[in-house]
Coordinates of C-alpha atoms and ligand atoms in Angstrom, one line a residue:
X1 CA -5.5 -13.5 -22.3
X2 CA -7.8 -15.5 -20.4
X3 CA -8.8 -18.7 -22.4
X4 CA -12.0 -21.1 -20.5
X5 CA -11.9 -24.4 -22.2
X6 CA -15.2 -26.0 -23.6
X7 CA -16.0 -28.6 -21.0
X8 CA -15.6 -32.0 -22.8
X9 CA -11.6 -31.6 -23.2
X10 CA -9.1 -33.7 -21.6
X11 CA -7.1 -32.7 -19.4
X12 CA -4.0 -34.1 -21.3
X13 CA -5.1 -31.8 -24.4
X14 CA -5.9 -29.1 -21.7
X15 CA -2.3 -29.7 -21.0
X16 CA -0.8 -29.6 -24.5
X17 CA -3.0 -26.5 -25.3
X18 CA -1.5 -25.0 -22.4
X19 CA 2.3 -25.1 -23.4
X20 CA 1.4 -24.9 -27.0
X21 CA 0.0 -21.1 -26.4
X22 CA 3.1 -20.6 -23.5
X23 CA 0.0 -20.6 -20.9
X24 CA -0.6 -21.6 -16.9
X25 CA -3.7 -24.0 -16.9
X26 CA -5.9 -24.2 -14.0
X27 CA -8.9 -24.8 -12.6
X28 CA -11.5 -22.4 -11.8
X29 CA -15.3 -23.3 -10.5
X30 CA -14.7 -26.9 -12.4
X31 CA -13.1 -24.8 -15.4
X32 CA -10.2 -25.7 -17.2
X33 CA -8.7 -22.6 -17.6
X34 CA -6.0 -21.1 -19.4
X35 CA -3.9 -18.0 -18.7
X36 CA -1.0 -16.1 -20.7
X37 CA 0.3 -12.8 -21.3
X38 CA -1.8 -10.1 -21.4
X39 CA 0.4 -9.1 -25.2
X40 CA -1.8 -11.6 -26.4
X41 CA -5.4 -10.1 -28.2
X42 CA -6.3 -12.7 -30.7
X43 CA -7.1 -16.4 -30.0
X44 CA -4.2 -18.8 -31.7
X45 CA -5.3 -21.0 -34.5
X46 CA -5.0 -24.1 -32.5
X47 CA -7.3 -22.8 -29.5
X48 CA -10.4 -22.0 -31.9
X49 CA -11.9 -25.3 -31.6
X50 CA -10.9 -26.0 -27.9
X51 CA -11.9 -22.1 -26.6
X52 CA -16.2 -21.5 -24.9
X53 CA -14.8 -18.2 -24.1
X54 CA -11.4 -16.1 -24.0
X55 CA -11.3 -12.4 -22.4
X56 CA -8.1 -9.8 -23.6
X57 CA -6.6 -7.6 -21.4
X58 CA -4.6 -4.1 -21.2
X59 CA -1.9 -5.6 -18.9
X60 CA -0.9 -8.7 -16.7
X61 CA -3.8 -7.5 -14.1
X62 CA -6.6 -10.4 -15.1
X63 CA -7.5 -13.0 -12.7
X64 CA -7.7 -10.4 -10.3
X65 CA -9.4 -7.7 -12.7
X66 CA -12.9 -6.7 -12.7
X67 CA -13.0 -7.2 -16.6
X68 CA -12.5 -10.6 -16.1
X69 CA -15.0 -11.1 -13.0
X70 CA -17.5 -8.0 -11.9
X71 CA -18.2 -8.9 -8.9
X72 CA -15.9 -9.3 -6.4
X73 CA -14.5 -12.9 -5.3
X74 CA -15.9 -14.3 -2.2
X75 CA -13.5 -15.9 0.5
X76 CA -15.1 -17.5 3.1
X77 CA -13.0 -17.4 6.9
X78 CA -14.4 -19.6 9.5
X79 CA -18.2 -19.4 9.2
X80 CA -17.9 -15.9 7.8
X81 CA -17.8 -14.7 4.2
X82 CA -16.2 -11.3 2.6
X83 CA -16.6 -10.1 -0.7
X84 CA -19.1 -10.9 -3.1
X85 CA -22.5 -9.2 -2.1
X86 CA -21.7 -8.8 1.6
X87 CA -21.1 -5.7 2.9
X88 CA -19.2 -7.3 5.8
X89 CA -15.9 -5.9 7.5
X90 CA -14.0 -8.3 8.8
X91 CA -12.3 -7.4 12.3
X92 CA -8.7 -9.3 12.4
X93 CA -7.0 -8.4 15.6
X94 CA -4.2 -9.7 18.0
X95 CA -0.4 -9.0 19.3
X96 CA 2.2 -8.3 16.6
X97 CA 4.0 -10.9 18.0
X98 CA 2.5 -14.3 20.3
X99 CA 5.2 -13.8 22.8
X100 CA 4.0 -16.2 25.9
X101 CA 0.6 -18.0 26.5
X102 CA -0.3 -15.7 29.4
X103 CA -0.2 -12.7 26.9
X104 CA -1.8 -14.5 23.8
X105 CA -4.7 -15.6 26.0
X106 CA -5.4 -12.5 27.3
X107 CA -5.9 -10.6 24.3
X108 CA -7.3 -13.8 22.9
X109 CA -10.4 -13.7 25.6
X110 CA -10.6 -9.5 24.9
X111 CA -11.8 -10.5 21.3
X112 CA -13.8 -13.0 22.9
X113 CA -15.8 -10.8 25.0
X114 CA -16.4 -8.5 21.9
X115 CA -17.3 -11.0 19.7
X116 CA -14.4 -11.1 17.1
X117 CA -13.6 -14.3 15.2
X118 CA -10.2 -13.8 13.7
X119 CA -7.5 -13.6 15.7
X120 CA -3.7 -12.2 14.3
X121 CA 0.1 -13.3 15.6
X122 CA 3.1 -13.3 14.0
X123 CA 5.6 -16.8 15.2
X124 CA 8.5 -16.0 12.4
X125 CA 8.8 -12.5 12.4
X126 CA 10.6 -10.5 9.5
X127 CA 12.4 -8.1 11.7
X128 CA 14.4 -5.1 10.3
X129 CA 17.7 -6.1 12.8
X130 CA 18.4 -9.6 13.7
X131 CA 19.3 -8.7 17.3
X132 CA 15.6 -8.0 17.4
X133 CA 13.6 -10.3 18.5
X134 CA 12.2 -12.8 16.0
X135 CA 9.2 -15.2 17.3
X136 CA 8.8 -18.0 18.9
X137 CA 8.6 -19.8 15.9
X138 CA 6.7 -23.8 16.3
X139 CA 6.1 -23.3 19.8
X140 CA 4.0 -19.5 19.2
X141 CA 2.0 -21.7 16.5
X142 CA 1.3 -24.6 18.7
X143 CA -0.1 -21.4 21.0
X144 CA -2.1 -20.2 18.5
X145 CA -3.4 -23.6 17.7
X146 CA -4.8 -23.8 21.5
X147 CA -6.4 -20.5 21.4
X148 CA -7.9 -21.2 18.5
X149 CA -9.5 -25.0 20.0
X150 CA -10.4 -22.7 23.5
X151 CA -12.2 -19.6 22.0
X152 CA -13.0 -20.8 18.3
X153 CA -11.2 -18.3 16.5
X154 CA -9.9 -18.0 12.9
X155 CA -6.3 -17.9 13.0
X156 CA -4.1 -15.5 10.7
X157 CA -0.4 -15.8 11.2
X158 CA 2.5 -14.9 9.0
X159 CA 5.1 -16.8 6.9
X160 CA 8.8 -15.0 6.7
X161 CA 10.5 -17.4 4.3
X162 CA 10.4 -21.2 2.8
X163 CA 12.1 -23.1 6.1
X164 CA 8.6 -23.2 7.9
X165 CA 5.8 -22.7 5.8
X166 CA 4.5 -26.2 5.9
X167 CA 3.8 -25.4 9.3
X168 CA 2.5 -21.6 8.7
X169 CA 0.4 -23.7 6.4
X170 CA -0.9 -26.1 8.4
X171 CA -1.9 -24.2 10.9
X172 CA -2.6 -21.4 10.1
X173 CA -6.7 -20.1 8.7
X174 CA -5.7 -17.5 7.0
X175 CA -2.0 -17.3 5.3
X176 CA -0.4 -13.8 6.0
X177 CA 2.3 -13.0 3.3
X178 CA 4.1 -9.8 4.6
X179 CA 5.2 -6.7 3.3
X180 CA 8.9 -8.3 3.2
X181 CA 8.1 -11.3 1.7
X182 CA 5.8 -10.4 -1.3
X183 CA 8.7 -10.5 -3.5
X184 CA 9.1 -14.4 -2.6
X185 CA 7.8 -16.5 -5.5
X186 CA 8.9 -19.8 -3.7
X187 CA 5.9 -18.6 -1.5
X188 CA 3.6 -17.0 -3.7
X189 CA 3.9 -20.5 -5.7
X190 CA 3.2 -22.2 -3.0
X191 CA 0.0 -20.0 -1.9
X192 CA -1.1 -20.6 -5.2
X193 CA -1.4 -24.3 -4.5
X194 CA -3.6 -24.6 -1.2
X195 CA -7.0 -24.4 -0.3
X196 CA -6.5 -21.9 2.6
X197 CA -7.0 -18.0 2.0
X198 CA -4.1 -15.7 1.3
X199 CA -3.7 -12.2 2.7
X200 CA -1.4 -11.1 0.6
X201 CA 0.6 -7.4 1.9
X202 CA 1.7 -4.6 -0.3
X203 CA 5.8 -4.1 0.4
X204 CA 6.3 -0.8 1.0
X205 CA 8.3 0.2 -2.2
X206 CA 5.3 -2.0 -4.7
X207 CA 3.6 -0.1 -7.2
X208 CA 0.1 -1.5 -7.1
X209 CA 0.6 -2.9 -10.5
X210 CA 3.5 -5.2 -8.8
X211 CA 1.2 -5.5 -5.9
X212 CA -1.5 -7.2 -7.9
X213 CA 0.7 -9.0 -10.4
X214 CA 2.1 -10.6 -7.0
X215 CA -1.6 -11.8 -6.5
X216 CA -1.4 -12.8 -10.1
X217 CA 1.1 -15.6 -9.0
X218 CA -1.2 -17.3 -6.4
X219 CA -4.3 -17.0 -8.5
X220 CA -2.4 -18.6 -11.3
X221 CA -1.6 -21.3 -9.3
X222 CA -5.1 -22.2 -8.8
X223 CA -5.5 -20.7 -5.0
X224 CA -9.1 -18.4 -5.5
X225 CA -9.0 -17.0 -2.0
X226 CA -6.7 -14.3 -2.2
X227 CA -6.9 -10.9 0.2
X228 CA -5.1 -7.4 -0.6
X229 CA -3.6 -5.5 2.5
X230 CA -2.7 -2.2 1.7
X231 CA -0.5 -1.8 5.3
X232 CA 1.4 1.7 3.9
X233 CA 4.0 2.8 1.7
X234 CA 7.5 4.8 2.2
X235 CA 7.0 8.4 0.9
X236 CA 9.4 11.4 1.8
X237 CA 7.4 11.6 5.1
X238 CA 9.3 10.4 8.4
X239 CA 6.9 11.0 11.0
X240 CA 5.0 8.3 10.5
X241 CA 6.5 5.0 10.1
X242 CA 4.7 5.0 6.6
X243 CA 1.8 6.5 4.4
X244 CA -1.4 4.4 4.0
X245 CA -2.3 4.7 0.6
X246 CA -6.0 5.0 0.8
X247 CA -5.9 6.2 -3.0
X248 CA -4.4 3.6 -3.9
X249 CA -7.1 1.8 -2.3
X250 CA -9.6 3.3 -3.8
X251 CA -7.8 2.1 -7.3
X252 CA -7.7 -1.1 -6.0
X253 CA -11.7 -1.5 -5.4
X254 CA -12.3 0.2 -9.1
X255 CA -10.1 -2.5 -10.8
X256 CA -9.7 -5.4 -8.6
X257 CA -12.1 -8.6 -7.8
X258 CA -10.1 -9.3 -4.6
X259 CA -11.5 -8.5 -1.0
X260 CA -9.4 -5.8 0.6
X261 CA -8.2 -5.2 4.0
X262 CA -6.6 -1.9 5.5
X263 CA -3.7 -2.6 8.3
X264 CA -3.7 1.3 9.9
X265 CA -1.2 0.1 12.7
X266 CA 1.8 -0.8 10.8
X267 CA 1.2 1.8 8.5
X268 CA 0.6 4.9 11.3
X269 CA 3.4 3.1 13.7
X270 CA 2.4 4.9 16.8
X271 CA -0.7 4.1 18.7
X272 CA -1.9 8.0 19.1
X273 CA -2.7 7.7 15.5
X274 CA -4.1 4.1 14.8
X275 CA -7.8 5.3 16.1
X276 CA -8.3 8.0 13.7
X277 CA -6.6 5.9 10.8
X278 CA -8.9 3.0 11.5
X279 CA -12.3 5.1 11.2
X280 CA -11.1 5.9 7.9
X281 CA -10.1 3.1 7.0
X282 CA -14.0 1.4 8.1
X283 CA -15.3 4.1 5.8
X284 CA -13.5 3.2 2.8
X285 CA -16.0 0.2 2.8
X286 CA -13.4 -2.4 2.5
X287 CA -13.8 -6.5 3.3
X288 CA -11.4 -5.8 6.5
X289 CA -9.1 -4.5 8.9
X290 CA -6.1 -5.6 10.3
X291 CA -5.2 -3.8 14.2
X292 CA -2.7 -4.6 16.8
X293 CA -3.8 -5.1 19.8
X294 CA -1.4 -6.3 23.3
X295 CA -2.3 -6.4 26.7
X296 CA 1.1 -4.2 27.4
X297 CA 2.2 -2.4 24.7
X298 CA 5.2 -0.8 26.0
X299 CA 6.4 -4.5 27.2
X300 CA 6.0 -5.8 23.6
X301 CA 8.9 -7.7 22.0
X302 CA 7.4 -6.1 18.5
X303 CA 5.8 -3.4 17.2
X304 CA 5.9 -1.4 20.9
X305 CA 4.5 1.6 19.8
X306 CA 2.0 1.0 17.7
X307 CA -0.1 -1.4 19.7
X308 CA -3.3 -0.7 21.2
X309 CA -3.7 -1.4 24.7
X310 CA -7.0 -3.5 25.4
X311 CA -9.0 -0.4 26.6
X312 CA -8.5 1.6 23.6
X313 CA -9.1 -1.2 21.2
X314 CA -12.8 -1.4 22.9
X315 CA -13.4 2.2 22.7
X316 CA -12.1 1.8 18.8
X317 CA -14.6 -0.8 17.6
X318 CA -17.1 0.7 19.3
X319 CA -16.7 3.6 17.2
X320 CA -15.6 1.3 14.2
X321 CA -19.1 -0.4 14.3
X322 CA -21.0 2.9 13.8
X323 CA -18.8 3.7 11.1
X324 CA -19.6 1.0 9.3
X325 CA -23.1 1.5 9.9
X326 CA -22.8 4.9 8.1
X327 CA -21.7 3.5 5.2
X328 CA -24.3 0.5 5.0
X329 CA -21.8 -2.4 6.4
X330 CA -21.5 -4.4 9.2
X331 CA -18.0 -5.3 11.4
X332 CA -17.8 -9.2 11.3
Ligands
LIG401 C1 2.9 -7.8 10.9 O1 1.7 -7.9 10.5 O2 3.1 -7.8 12.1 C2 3.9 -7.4 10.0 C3 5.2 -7.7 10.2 O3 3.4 -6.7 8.9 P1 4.1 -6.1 7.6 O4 4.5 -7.3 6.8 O5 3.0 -5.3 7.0 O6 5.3 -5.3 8.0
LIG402 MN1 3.6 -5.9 13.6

């Protein structure tokens, strides 16, 4: 149940309300609000007096659900906003991996010349081997941080566990939580308690109730600005490296409140099949997608194969702008 509090209350009784009715209290649009388990369809005795409004749910899906908020949240990146009324796609593109300055910058002046404002690196990367190799850590942030003062961009870059997310935070525009670490609440707490936005992957084994549930935790926290990825699932099928679950998607914008964005590159994992994946993914009329793009893919350190070399990606949003035309949105 979600419980807002009539405005005059303290927040020491806020506080005492709270573990009375075994609920998370925070603050929404200057609301004191309370959340607990979705088992719970009546208001308690001791809220009656306190409660302006309180919303009951069929399961632990409520900050995030449409019940609770029809319209979808806004999150504003940089000077640009998703979600809400806009029909914007936001274009997030870059390397897997920063691997040197020469090959961050030139990707970084690509998106330049085409006009896109976020740019995407991963420093710590979750890698499946640890002979792999597994980014270069402060020194790629402090790279990102330059491209970012030279070109202007929005930054997303990814956290891989608790030794360096101070810094993944402070850097960082846009806070990626990947498909291996969704399961880390030492993270998801601590998404739930900045003031950056959250882009939040789906693990490749998570039911989308787990998914959202994971989204649950930072929202509870307090942390509005959370993003769903849907970046592909393991099914039976091992020709691809996974299976982008565009129904699930399509669940996802019927139930949810949160912006969405569609990764086709990690979920295709060869670059032959990215282009087709993407235009699909523009048409599902989502808040964003997520492509990598290197100036060498088959010299990558990550990711080889399923990186766009620069003169594909051009030809790709090309097409990915009339796309979204189609549909009545614009690529941001
Ligand atoms: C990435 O974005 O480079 C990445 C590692 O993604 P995922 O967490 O989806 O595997
Ligand atoms: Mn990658």
């Amino acid at each position: 149940m979600i419980i807002h509090l009539k405005e005059n209350i303290s927040s020491d009784k806020a506080q005492e309300l709270a573990k009375e009715n075994a609920a998370i209290l925070l603050q929404y649009q200057g609301k004191q609000v309370l959340v607990n388990s979705s088992s719970v369809k009546e208001l308690s005795i001791n809220l009656q007096d306190y409660a302006e409004e309180f919303f009951v749910f069929p399961n632990d899906m409520q900050l995030s659900s449409k019940e609770y908020l029809p319209q979808k949240r806004e999150v504003q990146i940089g000077k640009q906003i998703i979600g809400g009324k806009q029909k914007n796609t936001l274009m997030m593109a870059g390397p897997c991996s920063v691997e040197s300055e020469e090959q961050i910058r030139e990707t970084a002046a690509l998106l330049k010349e085409l006009d896109i404002n976020v740019l995407r690196a991963g420093s710590y990367k979750p890698r499946t081997s640890p002979y792999s190799f597994q980014g270069m850590g402060l020194e790629g942030l402090k790279l990102l941080d330059k491209m970012r003062e030279e070109f202007g961009f929005s930054i997303i870059t990814e956290v891989r566990d608790s030794t360096h997310i101070d810094d993944i935070i402070a850097f960082a525009d846009i806070v990626q939580v990947g498909a291996k670490s969704m399961y880390d609440h030492g993270i998801l707490r601590k998404c739930g308690k900045i003031n950056k936005p959250v882009l939040l992957k789906r693990g490749f084994g998570t039911t989308l109730q787990e998914f959202v549930q994971a989204a649950e935790f930072i929202l509870s926290g307090g942390n509005a600005d959370v993003i769903l990825c849907e970046r592909g699932i393991r099914t039976f099928e091992t020709k691809t490296r996974f299976s982008l679950d565009l129904s699930g998607v399509a669940y996802l914008k019927e139930f949810t409140n949160l912006p969405i964005v569609l990764d086709p590159s990690h979920a295709m994992g060869y670059a032959y099949g990215v282009p087709d994946l993407a235009r699909a993914c523009v048409a599902m009329g989502v808040e964003g997608v997520l492509i990598e793009v290197h100036p060498n893919p088959k010299q990558a350190k990550s990711d080889a194969s399923q990186q766009l070399n620069h003169k594909e990606f051009k030809s790709l949003y090309s097409d990915l702008h009339k796309v979204a035309q189609s549909i009545g949105h614009k690529i941001i």
